[in-house]
Amino acid sequence: MTTAPEPHGVTEPHAHSHEHDEAAAASSRPKLAVWKFASCDGCQLSLLNCEDELLSIAEAVHIAYFPEATRAVVEGPYELSLVEGSITTPDDVRRIHEIRAQSGVLVTIGACATAGGIQALRNWADVDEYRSVVYAHPEYLKTLDTSTPIASHVDVDYELRGCPVDKKQLIEVLAAFLNGRKPRIATYSVCVECKLKGNVCVPVATGQPCLGPVTQAGCGALCPSYGRGCYGCFGPQDSANTESLTRQLVELGMPSDDIVRVYRTFNAGAPAFAAASDAVEVGATVRSTVDRAPEQGGVP
Amino acid sequence: MTHQLKDGGQVLNVGMLARVEGEGGMHIEIKDRQVVDVKLNIFEPPRFYEGFLRGRTYTEPPDITARICGICPVAYQSASTEAMENICGIVTTPEIQLMRRLLYCGEWIESHALHIFMLHAPDFLGYESVLEMAKTYPDVVKMALRLKKAGNDLMELVGGRAIHPVNVKVGGFYRMPTVAELEDLRPDLERGIEDALAAVELVAGFDFPEMEQDYTYVSLRHPDWYPLERGNEIVATNGVRFPVAEIPQHIEEFHVAHSNALHARFDGGTYFVGPLARYSNNFDQLSPRCQEAAVKAGLTETCRNPFKSIIVRTVELAYAFEEAVRIIDLWRDGHAPSVPIAPRAGEGVGASEAPRGTIWHRYCIDADGVIEDAQIVPPTSQNQASIEADLRLAAQQWVDLDDHMLTHRCEEAIRNYDPCISCATHFLDLRVKRS
């Protein structure tokens, strides 16, 4: 008789670690672990996409656990953990606590880990219905009704936004960690980056909706540079004025349903965007109720 | 980890497969030197894309479905835009198609270089990771990083971003890159052709186990080009061929209790998508230079040894660099970035060749363009059964190796496929009880 395989190598690393003669050199470097929950792998891929810096990074930190890149597994504790993905299964809840317990500094990377990702759309939906849409045997699925950010479950030392994260910001976070300082990451809006780049304002010039005024900088104002409005993949900036933006979107002639969808994408679960979409949805419901009121004999 | 069973059997479990995209494990059960059970164990949590695409508008899938996978977002963008354009009855311009192909070349270069050198080559050279490999083979690793970067640079220019490109829309692009911008990339892309052809020779020198299976290879086919961003029909080595629109009539997904993932059947049977299938079905469409490189590397027009997929991938890497340069040669400024599109009710299919195999999307939209139904079938889901068949053969072939070496061989057999487990639309979190 055997048991089901233990899927997540938190406590039982499966591969043989190849420390040997490197042990001494490795021990002087902080150990880095990269973990994944529900996500697309894009944020950890950002680390491998640092082609010019990768070998230097590997010299500065000891990559101790990073299954996408190496079979080698070095046991914790880890001085730095990078966590990608959101919490969507009962097992995830257990695993993130184990990871927190063996991590010195825990940094969440990307929209899934910091806001629940696009899969947080389930937070507004009937997950049983989703199950039956996608799977012939939904009873086999073990999944939560919600997709939540890592910080909803454990203390997080730093959150790096983006869908995906920006690799320059990722390197800045690593550099800050290695030097024992705070990462220098912009908290202003995409509009600032857009102005610095000299872009023409997309909504003003073309009437396209743009979430730039409420979205945290970090991408380099990518979408406006390509002639489209920002779609908010870095999530809300601090104290985002979504009320004002919603008014602008209404003035641009956007129907309520479209406004709700604009806020509900990759950072749908971020409180500011969730609240903004809810406000529009509630407003729309009220309006349509009022519209129908005469036929229904009046609504209090 | 190995467990001895009470009845003398033995179970080999790998909890976390390394150097694959996403999270999965494997389970192999051996009794009296016979492999009696093999499972690719996928515990990537479901993300329900097909569920929440319903109720979104027809313009949203390129941005939303890109998020299924950070490694092959363009594959999702291409299949979804094509499906929507088919439904709405519009044909884009040749220039838009050319630019889509160029963007796709960037993804092939980035993804193939990642898989060949960072995920796969360490197996053949006996390392745990590319970073360890770098100590002995610094020049190879530097070349690998250079090749990968050239792919990412191309995606960044054409797509706006290497991961989840922002410049793709139903009907075309938001902005076309200029000749001057593309010319900046030319030196790296031209060098990439030479590097990749040298890499074909390098990987051809690896030690390949003898293992062949009589796969049914399924891929796209295009009358004029090696299939990348699109094809006009699906072809299979069993002689079946049909237009892309008919894919749902031939490929059926099914959900079985003993497996962790949706499997798929092609006309009722197991099939194989990916570089080996593309290559074997479209060898004649490769450039003469790539054909020559393949033959010099010891390949024939069909390759049935899954371990040699690394050679085929490297030939395709060289081809993608060649294509990129060819398209830049053809490019002129002033083309419209997109064509106007308006929704109309209907159902349609779009398919493209993700680096790891054919991907297809099917959507139903209403007259306002609201999505009523979505089906997304990624390559790894389709290859589940082939991967398990290879795993079974590999485990049996090397059953006398010690556990460590056997595990290694079986992991390699899985990595041959470059499985993208994060393309998790269809994967389940299910523990299998075994005895």
XYZ file of C-alpha atoms in Angstrom:
735
model
C 0.000 0.000 0.000
C 1.314 3.410 -0.772
C 0.033 6.881 -0.344
C -0.535 9.538 -2.934
C 2.575 11.467 -3.852
C 3.362 14.538 -1.834
C 3.096 17.166 -4.502
C 4.759 20.169 -3.010
C 8.356 19.759 -2.018
C 8.225 22.013 0.999
C 9.108 19.447 3.570
C 10.409 16.612 1.469
C 12.705 17.759 -1.285
C 12.806 14.982 -3.862
C 15.940 15.727 -5.763
C 19.449 15.131 -4.612
C 21.105 18.350 -3.715
C 24.452 18.855 -5.311
C 26.235 20.873 -2.715
C 29.539 19.008 -2.344
C 32.514 21.290 -2.845
C 30.282 24.264 -3.439
C 28.937 24.081 0.075
C 31.398 26.562 1.473
C 30.816 29.129 -1.245
C 27.068 28.642 -1.099
C 26.847 29.059 2.652
C 28.098 32.635 2.483
C 25.307 33.656 0.117
C 21.701 34.120 1.180
C 19.453 31.289 0.098
C 16.721 32.166 -2.383
C 13.590 30.082 -2.897
C 10.976 30.633 -5.616
C 7.477 29.272 -4.965
C 4.404 29.042 -7.128
C 0.664 28.946 -6.480
C -2.176 29.472 -9.006
C -0.536 31.475 -11.772
C 0.920 31.402 -15.255
C 4.649 31.128 -14.360
C 5.220 34.520 -15.978
C 6.580 36.290 -12.908
C 9.181 33.644 -12.124
C 9.979 33.565 -15.844
C 10.805 37.263 -15.466
C 13.750 36.169 -13.336
C 14.983 33.808 -16.078
C 14.392 36.591 -18.600
C 17.091 38.664 -16.885
C 19.509 37.306 -19.489
C 22.118 39.977 -18.857
C 21.961 39.656 -15.082
C 21.133 36.003 -14.438
C 24.666 34.754 -13.900
C 25.433 37.678 -11.577
C 22.242 37.026 -9.628
C 23.274 33.390 -9.236
C 26.591 34.567 -7.832
C 24.970 36.966 -5.378
C 22.325 34.606 -4.020
C 22.298 30.872 -3.613
C 19.371 29.640 -5.709
C 18.334 26.957 -3.270
C 14.810 26.129 -4.430
C 13.504 27.055 -7.867
C 11.922 24.010 -9.537
C 11.369 25.751 -12.865
C 15.115 26.304 -13.176
C 16.835 23.531 -11.261
C 16.400 19.993 -10.002
C 18.635 20.735 -7.047
C 16.799 21.280 -3.789
C 18.506 22.737 -0.772
C 16.492 22.572 2.418
C 15.335 25.712 4.175
C 15.253 27.992 5.979
C 15.568 30.491 3.152
C 16.700 34.059 3.660
C 14.507 35.219 0.764
C 11.371 33.667 -0.690
C 9.741 34.936 -3.860
C 6.138 33.790 -4.086
C 4.128 33.774 -7.296
C 0.432 32.931 -7.583
C -2.747 33.133 -5.554
C -4.327 30.864 -2.961
C -7.087 28.781 -4.556
C -7.020 25.324 -2.933
C -7.187 24.020 0.642
C -3.674 22.629 0.219
C -2.386 26.078 -0.810
C -3.499 27.464 2.555
C -1.441 24.866 4.418
C 1.560 25.267 2.129
C 1.832 29.064 2.335
C 2.046 28.832 6.131
C 4.884 26.306 5.818
C 6.674 28.578 3.369
C 6.255 31.588 5.662
C 7.675 29.597 8.577
C 10.886 28.822 6.722
C 11.366 32.185 5.014
C 13.270 35.151 6.384
C 11.981 37.768 3.978
C 8.906 36.878 1.941
C 8.217 38.892 -1.202
C 5.122 38.290 -3.297
C 5.609 38.817 -7.028
C 2.875 39.720 -9.466
C -0.836 40.366 -9.658
C -1.865 36.824 -8.661
C 0.181 36.867 -5.471
C -0.642 40.456 -4.550
C -4.308 40.683 -5.637
C -5.560 37.171 -6.410
C -4.946 37.451 -10.164
C -7.518 37.093 -12.907
C -8.724 33.927 -11.220
C -10.144 36.200 -8.478
C -13.056 36.719 -10.875
C -14.412 33.611 -9.192
C -14.938 35.755 -6.095
C -17.965 37.266 -7.861
C -19.163 34.035 -9.405
C -20.682 30.698 -8.605
C -17.634 28.436 -8.531
C -19.808 25.334 -8.793
C -21.003 26.637 -12.118
C -17.409 27.256 -13.251
C -16.526 23.714 -12.277
C -19.336 22.284 -14.347
C -18.543 24.503 -17.345
C -14.944 23.387 -17.520
C -14.956 19.832 -16.207
C -17.060 16.811 -16.996
C -16.609 15.505 -13.450
C -16.549 18.564 -11.214
C -16.711 16.331 -8.144
C -13.011 15.496 -8.637
C -12.004 19.089 -8.080
C -10.687 20.354 -4.807
C -10.765 24.083 -5.020
C -11.769 27.050 -2.919
C -14.608 29.392 -3.781
C -12.171 32.285 -3.729
C -8.786 33.265 -5.106
C -6.969 35.372 -2.555
C -3.619 37.134 -2.359
C -0.816 35.713 -0.232
C -1.115 38.584 2.267
C -4.644 37.417 3.144
C -3.055 34.346 4.731
C 0.415 35.204 6.044
C 2.552 38.270 6.757
C 4.243 39.514 3.615
C 7.368 41.674 3.779
C 7.064 43.271 0.383
C 4.657 43.131 -2.549
C 5.836 43.606 -6.120
C 2.998 44.437 -8.483
C 2.417 43.673 -12.124
C 0.931 41.136 -14.509
C 3.685 40.256 -15.071
C 6.198 41.965 -12.780
C 8.683 44.243 -14.470
C 12.106 42.604 -14.500
C 13.909 45.853 -13.684
C 11.746 46.189 -10.582
C 12.430 42.559 -9.738
C 16.170 43.178 -9.893
C 15.700 46.277 -7.734
C 13.914 44.169 -5.106
C 16.762 41.624 -5.140
C 19.374 44.390 -4.924
C 17.521 46.035 -2.046
C 17.319 42.734 -0.201
C 21.039 42.079 -0.674
C 21.872 45.540 0.608
C 19.442 45.533 3.493
C 17.455 48.520 2.286
C 13.933 49.231 1.131
C 13.231 48.679 -2.567
C 12.873 51.925 -4.513
C 9.669 51.205 -6.403
C 7.421 53.956 -7.722
C 4.036 54.310 -6.025
C 2.778 57.058 -8.306
C 0.420 56.440 -11.230
C 1.069 55.330 -14.808
C 0.197 58.913 -15.856
C 3.514 60.089 -14.424
C 5.438 57.538 -16.482
C 3.392 58.475 -19.531
C 4.226 62.162 -19.142
C 7.917 61.350 -18.572
C 7.875 59.411 -21.830
C 6.256 62.266 -23.689
C 3.247 60.204 -24.783
C 0.109 61.834 -26.057
C -2.695 61.249 -23.545
C -4.669 58.360 -25.042
C -8.142 59.057 -23.568
C -7.883 62.779 -24.280
C -6.641 62.316 -27.844
C -8.614 59.235 -28.903
C -11.418 58.793 -26.393
C -10.240 55.290 -25.479
C -10.664 54.359 -21.838
C -7.444 54.372 -19.809
C -6.828 53.186 -16.262
C -3.527 55.072 -16.125
C -4.741 57.659 -13.601
C -5.509 54.977 -10.988
C -2.871 52.372 -11.839
C 0.493 52.076 -10.147
C 3.494 52.806 -12.339
C 6.052 50.142 -13.147
C 5.536 49.070 -16.745
C 6.906 52.275 -18.274
C 3.463 53.302 -19.571
C 3.564 50.463 -22.046
C 0.004 50.478 -23.386
C -0.235 54.234 -24.039
C 3.128 53.983 -25.809
C 1.485 51.494 -28.179
C -1.565 53.699 -28.679
C -4.006 52.006 -26.347
C -5.304 52.883 -22.913
C -3.712 51.332 -19.808
C -5.641 48.250 -18.696
C -4.424 48.328 -15.137
C -2.184 45.265 -14.993
C -0.082 46.775 -12.189
C -3.157 47.248 -10.013
C -4.335 50.334 -8.153
C -1.831 52.934 -6.994
C -1.992 54.104 -3.378
C -5.184 56.092 -2.752
C -6.417 55.701 -6.305
C -9.260 58.069 -7.142
C -11.456 55.540 -8.911
C -14.600 57.597 -8.371
C -13.222 60.339 -10.527
C -12.049 57.894 -13.173
C -15.434 56.161 -13.239
C -17.043 59.548 -13.924
C -14.604 60.057 -16.793
C -15.400 56.645 -18.242
C -19.120 57.414 -18.065
C -18.456 60.701 -19.834
C -16.558 58.834 -22.550
C -19.831 56.983 -23.120
C -18.844 53.611 -21.662
C -21.787 51.405 -20.683
C -21.813 50.249 -17.042
C -21.113 46.624 -17.947
C -17.964 47.666 -19.781
C -16.806 49.795 -16.851
C -17.296 46.873 -14.474
C -15.222 44.647 -16.769
C -12.466 47.245 -17.127
C -11.886 47.180 -13.369
C -12.255 43.405 -13.178
C -9.278 41.959 -14.954
C -5.897 40.906 -13.607
C -6.199 42.867 -10.395
C -9.935 42.367 -9.956
C -9.385 41.366 -6.321
C -7.328 44.450 -5.380
C -9.580 46.304 -2.905
C -9.646 49.617 -4.823
C -10.549 48.004 -8.155
C -12.998 45.573 -6.558
C -14.773 48.435 -4.783
C -14.836 50.559 -7.937
C -16.379 47.746 -9.975
C -18.874 46.950 -7.237
C -19.905 50.590 -7.026
C -20.649 50.687 -10.752
C -22.439 47.350 -10.644
C -24.624 48.408 -7.717
C -25.276 51.724 -9.447
C -26.283 49.923 -12.629
C -28.606 47.614 -10.735
C -30.257 50.544 -9.012
C -30.687 52.385 -12.294
C -32.154 49.413 -14.104
C -34.443 48.776 -11.151
C -35.617 52.358 -11.311
C -36.098 52.034 -15.058
C -38.311 49.020 -14.574
C -40.027 50.464 -11.528
C -43.269 51.627 -13.151
C -44.018 48.182 -14.590
C -43.206 46.470 -11.322
C -45.424 48.752 -9.342
C -42.614 50.659 -7.702
C -39.568 49.678 -5.696
C -38.938 51.157 -2.287
C 11.199 8.796 -3.172
C 10.783 5.022 -3.387
C 8.341 2.893 -1.454
C 8.569 -0.868 -1.184
C 5.117 -2.375 -1.420
C 4.054 -5.268 0.818
C 3.618 -7.503 -2.190
C 7.192 -6.892 -3.278
C 6.292 -4.149 -5.725
C 8.038 -0.855 -5.823
C 6.739 2.658 -6.318
C 8.754 5.550 -7.641
C 7.302 8.958 -6.894
C 8.583 12.366 -7.879
C 6.588 14.927 -5.953
C 7.722 17.953 -7.899
C 8.991 17.723 -11.435
C 11.780 20.177 -11.971
C 12.571 22.267 -15.030
C 9.067 22.154 -16.412
C 6.620 25.028 -16.620
C 4.056 24.711 -13.885
C 3.728 22.073 -11.221
C 3.424 18.356 -11.649
C 4.811 15.078 -10.443
C 4.986 11.475 -11.585
C 4.165 8.083 -10.194
C 5.532 4.805 -11.464
C 4.663 1.423 -10.026
C 6.830 -1.597 -10.757
C 6.120 -5.204 -9.852
C 8.387 -8.130 -10.701
C 10.402 -5.856 -12.972
C 7.233 -5.018 -14.893
C 5.877 -1.488 -14.995
C 2.265 -1.861 -13.912
C 1.188 1.759 -13.448
C 2.343 5.102 -14.717
C 0.849 8.504 -14.015
C 1.757 12.037 -14.820
C 0.450 13.802 -11.777
C -0.740 17.328 -12.324
C -1.627 19.378 -9.278
C -1.641 22.763 -10.901
C -4.776 24.343 -9.485
C -7.604 25.065 -11.917
C -8.055 28.700 -12.870
C -11.385 28.431 -14.742
C -10.578 30.587 -17.752
C -13.339 29.005 -19.813
C -15.756 29.785 -17.014
C -15.029 33.435 -16.586
C -14.571 34.181 -20.291
C -18.321 33.725 -20.565
C -19.929 37.135 -20.346
C -16.797 38.994 -21.424
C -16.690 40.674 -24.835
C -15.135 39.287 -28.004
C -12.279 41.797 -27.900
C -11.001 40.613 -24.523
C -9.567 37.092 -25.098
C -6.173 38.236 -26.468
C -5.420 40.046 -23.180
C -7.163 37.573 -20.891
C -6.064 34.242 -22.374
C -2.456 35.468 -22.615
C -2.506 35.106 -18.824
C -2.976 31.367 -19.074
C 0.730 31.096 -19.757
C 3.703 33.364 -19.197
C 5.878 31.246 -21.486
C 3.632 31.071 -24.549
C 1.179 33.995 -24.304
C 1.384 34.733 -28.044
C 0.032 31.274 -28.833
C -3.111 32.140 -26.865
C -3.342 35.592 -28.399
C -3.000 34.229 -31.937
C -5.530 31.418 -31.574
C -8.085 33.703 -29.909
C -7.771 36.561 -32.417
C -8.060 34.131 -35.304
C -11.150 32.496 -33.811
C -12.862 35.858 -33.301
C -11.957 37.071 -36.789
C -13.342 33.849 -38.251
C -16.589 34.321 -36.342
C -16.922 37.945 -37.397
C -16.093 37.084 -41.003
C -13.139 39.393 -41.462
C -9.861 38.713 -43.150
C -6.896 40.759 -42.011
C -4.261 42.092 -44.392
C -1.172 40.131 -45.485
C 0.925 42.657 -43.552
C -0.967 41.999 -40.317
C -0.441 38.271 -40.843
C 3.245 38.880 -41.488
C 3.594 40.884 -38.279
C 1.762 38.155 -36.333
C 4.225 35.642 -37.710
C 7.120 37.867 -36.668
C 5.757 38.157 -33.126
C 5.288 34.392 -33.045
C 8.924 33.953 -34.168
C 9.902 35.933 -31.071
C 7.913 33.569 -28.869
C 9.356 30.465 -30.543
C 12.881 31.810 -30.135
C 12.385 32.728 -26.481
C 10.531 29.560 -25.543
C 12.650 27.125 -27.559
C 15.888 28.681 -26.279
C 14.565 28.452 -22.714
C 13.610 24.819 -23.128
C 16.624 23.653 -25.140
C 19.292 25.171 -22.941
C 17.792 25.905 -19.528
C 15.323 23.067 -19.076
C 16.475 20.220 -21.309
C 20.218 20.338 -22.096
C 21.228 19.954 -18.426
C 19.700 16.428 -18.583
C 22.006 15.380 -21.402
C 25.081 17.002 -19.908
C 24.464 15.739 -16.386
C 23.658 18.955 -14.530
C 20.847 19.984 -12.227
C 20.491 23.399 -13.853
C 21.828 25.703 -16.520
C 23.509 27.730 -13.779
C 25.657 24.727 -12.856
C 26.273 24.067 -16.520
C 27.601 27.602 -16.863
C 30.701 26.718 -14.841
C 31.842 24.112 -17.379
C 30.231 25.470 -20.514
C 30.325 29.249 -20.083
C 30.325 29.933 -23.825
C 27.329 27.696 -24.474
C 25.351 29.301 -21.672
C 26.258 32.793 -22.810
C 25.137 31.870 -26.320
C 21.895 30.459 -24.909
C 21.172 33.659 -23.003
C 21.965 35.697 -26.098
C 19.575 33.619 -28.230
C 16.817 33.850 -25.664
C 17.303 37.576 -25.305
C 16.990 38.052 -29.078
C 13.578 36.373 -28.899
C 12.513 38.515 -25.970
C 13.726 41.692 -27.692
C 11.625 40.805 -30.726
C 8.555 40.186 -28.552
C 9.151 43.444 -26.702
C 9.289 45.444 -29.901
C 6.403 43.812 -31.756
C 4.285 42.893 -28.754
C 5.227 45.701 -26.392
C 6.237 43.204 -23.712
C 7.864 39.755 -23.716
C 5.423 38.302 -21.192
C 1.745 39.055 -21.886
C 2.256 41.326 -24.915
C -0.037 44.383 -24.979
C 0.042 45.196 -28.689
C -2.194 42.373 -29.956
C -5.882 42.872 -30.661
C -8.692 41.242 -32.549
C -8.248 42.670 -36.057
C -4.492 43.219 -35.836
C -2.257 45.391 -33.702
C -2.470 48.734 -31.921
C 0.749 49.922 -33.518
C 3.071 48.545 -36.199
C 6.795 48.630 -35.514
C 8.785 50.702 -37.970
C 11.474 49.540 -40.377
C 14.026 51.505 -38.345
C 13.019 49.787 -35.104
C 13.119 46.368 -36.738
C 16.502 47.069 -38.322
C 17.924 47.621 -34.837
C 17.210 43.963 -34.127
C 18.697 42.644 -37.362
C 22.300 42.077 -36.191
C 21.205 39.960 -33.210
C 18.729 38.003 -35.330
C 21.269 37.331 -38.060
C 23.765 36.222 -35.472
C 20.976 34.086 -34.005
C 20.707 32.077 -37.234
C 24.390 31.209 -37.066
C 24.303 30.507 -33.326
C 21.228 28.314 -33.642
C 22.707 26.321 -36.527
C 25.843 25.791 -34.432
C 23.586 24.729 -31.574
C 21.972 22.107 -33.830
C 25.396 20.505 -34.224
C 26.025 20.791 -30.511
C 22.820 19.080 -29.388
C 23.121 16.467 -32.156
C 26.263 15.348 -30.356
C 24.379 14.464 -27.168
C 23.984 10.835 -26.194
C 20.456 9.767 -27.143
C 18.763 6.696 -25.741
C 17.230 4.358 -28.295
C 13.497 4.700 -27.920
C 10.932 5.044 -30.639
C 7.148 4.960 -30.691
C 4.733 4.882 -33.586
C 3.017 8.155 -32.712
C 0.130 9.704 -34.581
C 1.632 13.098 -35.262
C -0.907 15.921 -35.531
C -0.069 19.470 -36.541
C -1.155 22.422 -38.576
C -0.225 22.624 -42.223
C 0.015 25.709 -44.414
C 0.439 25.513 -48.205
C 3.219 28.089 -48.259
C 4.956 28.089 -44.888
C 6.102 25.939 -42.036
C 3.166 26.295 -39.607
C 3.597 28.849 -36.841
C 0.981 31.524 -36.249
C -1.612 29.727 -38.334
C -2.290 26.976 -40.822
C -5.195 26.276 -43.086
C -5.671 22.652 -42.126
C -4.803 19.980 -39.613
C -2.825 17.025 -40.897
C -2.002 13.742 -39.212
C 0.448 10.968 -40.019
C -2.468 8.541 -40.344
C -3.509 10.402 -43.487
C -6.404 12.319 -41.950
C -6.598 15.999 -42.890
C -9.317 18.592 -42.473
C -9.784 22.371 -42.234
C -9.109 24.120 -38.920
C -12.814 24.888 -38.532
C -13.523 21.159 -38.181
C -11.116 20.545 -35.289
C -13.892 20.149 -32.692
C -15.379 17.344 -34.781
C -12.145 15.353 -34.638
C -10.651 16.176 -31.269
C -12.616 15.219 -28.223
C -11.642 16.033 -24.667
C -12.556 13.647 -21.926
C -12.279 13.508 -18.190
C -11.237 10.265 -16.543
C -11.241 9.428 -12.872
C -7.827 7.763 -12.806
C -6.048 10.742 -14.331
C -5.301 14.186 -13.060
C -6.024 15.985 -16.285
C -8.389 16.146 -19.168
C -7.081 13.950 -21.924
C -7.910 14.327 -25.591
C -8.583 11.894 -28.421
C -7.949 12.476 -32.107
C -10.516 10.517 -34.088
C -10.762 8.264 -31.070
C -7.039 7.643 -30.576
C -3.970 8.901 -28.736
C -1.986 11.515 -30.611
C 1.023 13.753 -30.302
C 1.378 17.475 -30.952
C 4.589 19.509 -30.784
C 7.886 20.023 -32.561
C 8.289 16.347 -33.551
C 4.805 16.348 -35.087
C 5.278 19.672 -36.847
C 8.650 18.622 -38.184
C 7.529 15.214 -39.380
C 4.420 16.625 -41.070
C 6.095 19.679 -42.593
C 9.726 18.839 -43.277
C 9.246 19.943 -46.888
C 8.285 23.450 -45.704
C 11.491 24.046 -43.756
C 14.096 26.234 -45.428
C 16.819 24.404 -47.381
C 19.348 25.509 -44.762
C 17.323 24.072 -41.903
C 16.620 20.864 -43.806
C 20.330 20.506 -44.413
C 21.140 21.158 -40.754
C 18.599 18.525 -39.708
C 20.007 15.918 -42.052
C 23.549 16.735 -40.961
C 22.387 16.257 -37.390
C 21.382 12.709 -38.282
C 17.649 13.237 -38.600
C 15.509 11.934 -41.411
C 12.267 13.550 -42.559
C 10.408 11.907 -39.716
C 11.723 11.672 -36.181
C 10.191 9.104 -33.829
C 12.661 9.256 -30.953
C 11.185 11.672 -28.398
C 14.603 12.298 -26.829
C 15.710 13.782 -30.141
C 13.045 16.448 -29.825
C 15.858 18.694 -28.575
C 17.472 18.515 -32.042
C 14.174 19.242 -33.775
C 13.518 22.162 -31.430
C 16.932 23.586 -32.236
C 16.283 23.240 -35.989
C 13.026 25.122 -35.425
C 14.928 27.730 -33.419
C 17.181 28.358 -36.424
C 14.110 28.465 -38.669
C 12.410 31.064 -36.453
C 15.495 33.288 -36.641
C 15.548 32.891 -40.435
C 11.863 33.722 -40.677
C 12.297 36.794 -38.499
C 15.047 38.109 -40.759
C 13.014 37.257 -43.875
C 10.018 39.201 -42.557
C 12.153 42.195 -41.607
C 13.552 42.146 -45.160
C 10.001 42.329 -46.519
C 8.723 44.971 -44.102
C 7.790 48.481 -45.279
C 6.404 51.327 -43.192
C 2.931 52.708 -43.579
C 0.731 49.633 -43.269
C -2.469 49.940 -41.249
C -2.003 48.206 -37.895
C -5.494 46.743 -37.833
C -8.695 46.289 -39.788
C -12.065 47.364 -38.414
C -14.136 44.604 -36.917
C -17.686 44.371 -35.657
C -19.228 41.445 -33.835
C -21.731 39.065 -35.325
C -23.283 36.038 -33.694
C -21.617 32.712 -34.373
C -19.141 30.043 -33.476
C -15.550 29.774 -34.642
C -12.203 28.105 -34.154
C -8.684 29.485 -34.217
C -5.502 27.429 -34.062
C -1.788 28.090 -33.958
C 1.419 26.228 -33.230
C 2.567 27.012 -29.701
C 6.233 26.134 -29.232
C 5.103 22.924 -27.539
C 2.315 22.036 -29.983
C -0.981 22.859 -31.614
C -3.299 24.998 -29.535
C -6.879 25.748 -30.456
C -9.681 27.927 -29.168
C -13.386 27.718 -29.948
C -15.784 30.527 -29.045
C -19.480 31.226 -29.411
C -20.455 34.887 -29.296
C -23.782 36.634 -29.563
C -24.689 39.524 -31.869
C -23.326 42.050 -29.346
C -20.015 40.225 -29.175
C -20.587 38.777 -25.698
C -18.916 35.400 -25.274
C -21.448 32.660 -24.601
C -19.086 29.732 -24.586
C -15.323 29.233 -24.691
C -13.149 26.157 -25.141
C -9.379 26.360 -24.926
C -7.278 23.297 -25.637
C -3.561 23.692 -24.894
C -0.913 21.309 -26.250
C 0.108 19.735 -22.964
C -3.448 18.636 -22.305
C -3.534 16.921 -25.698
C -0.186 15.245 -25.069
C -1.088 13.765 -21.666
C -1.641 10.280 -23.029
C 1.517 10.327 -25.164
C 3.587 11.506 -22.224
C 2.288 8.656 -20.095
C 2.933 6.158 -22.908
C 6.531 7.372 -23.171
C 6.909 7.239 -19.406
C 5.717 3.646 -19.390
C 8.131 2.674 -22.157
C 11.046 4.530 -20.565
C 10.411 3.010 -17.139
C 10.245 -0.483 -18.630
C 13.313 0.052 -20.795
C 15.425 1.212 -17.846
C 13.753 -0.833 -15.127
C 17.108 -2.268 -13.998
C 18.708 1.097 -13.367
C 18.938 2.223 -9.756
C 16.143 4.460 -8.520
C 18.124 7.646 -8.904
C 19.026 6.969 -12.534
C 15.599 5.576 -13.384
C 13.968 8.679 -11.952
C 16.281 10.801 -14.037
C 15.426 8.922 -17.230
C 11.697 9.182 -16.570
C 11.911 12.898 -15.826
C 13.783 13.336 -19.076
C 11.055 11.458 -20.932
C 8.580 14.022 -19.584
C 10.825 16.990 -20.293
C 11.105 15.846 -23.937
C 7.659 17.334 -24.325
C 8.466 20.712 -22.770
C 5.184 20.254 -20.915
C 3.583 23.516 -19.977
C 1.614 22.556 -16.935
C 0.744 26.174 -16.229
C -1.461 26.137 -19.297
C -3.732 24.875 -16.597
C -7.109 25.457 -18.110
C -7.848 21.803 -17.927
C -5.758 20.421 -15.138
C -7.206 19.116 -11.949
C -6.091 18.854 -8.374
C -6.794 15.230 -7.711
C -4.886 12.720 -5.602
C -4.958 9.217 -6.964
C -5.300 6.314 -4.569
C -3.140 3.387 -5.551
C -2.485 -0.097 -4.346
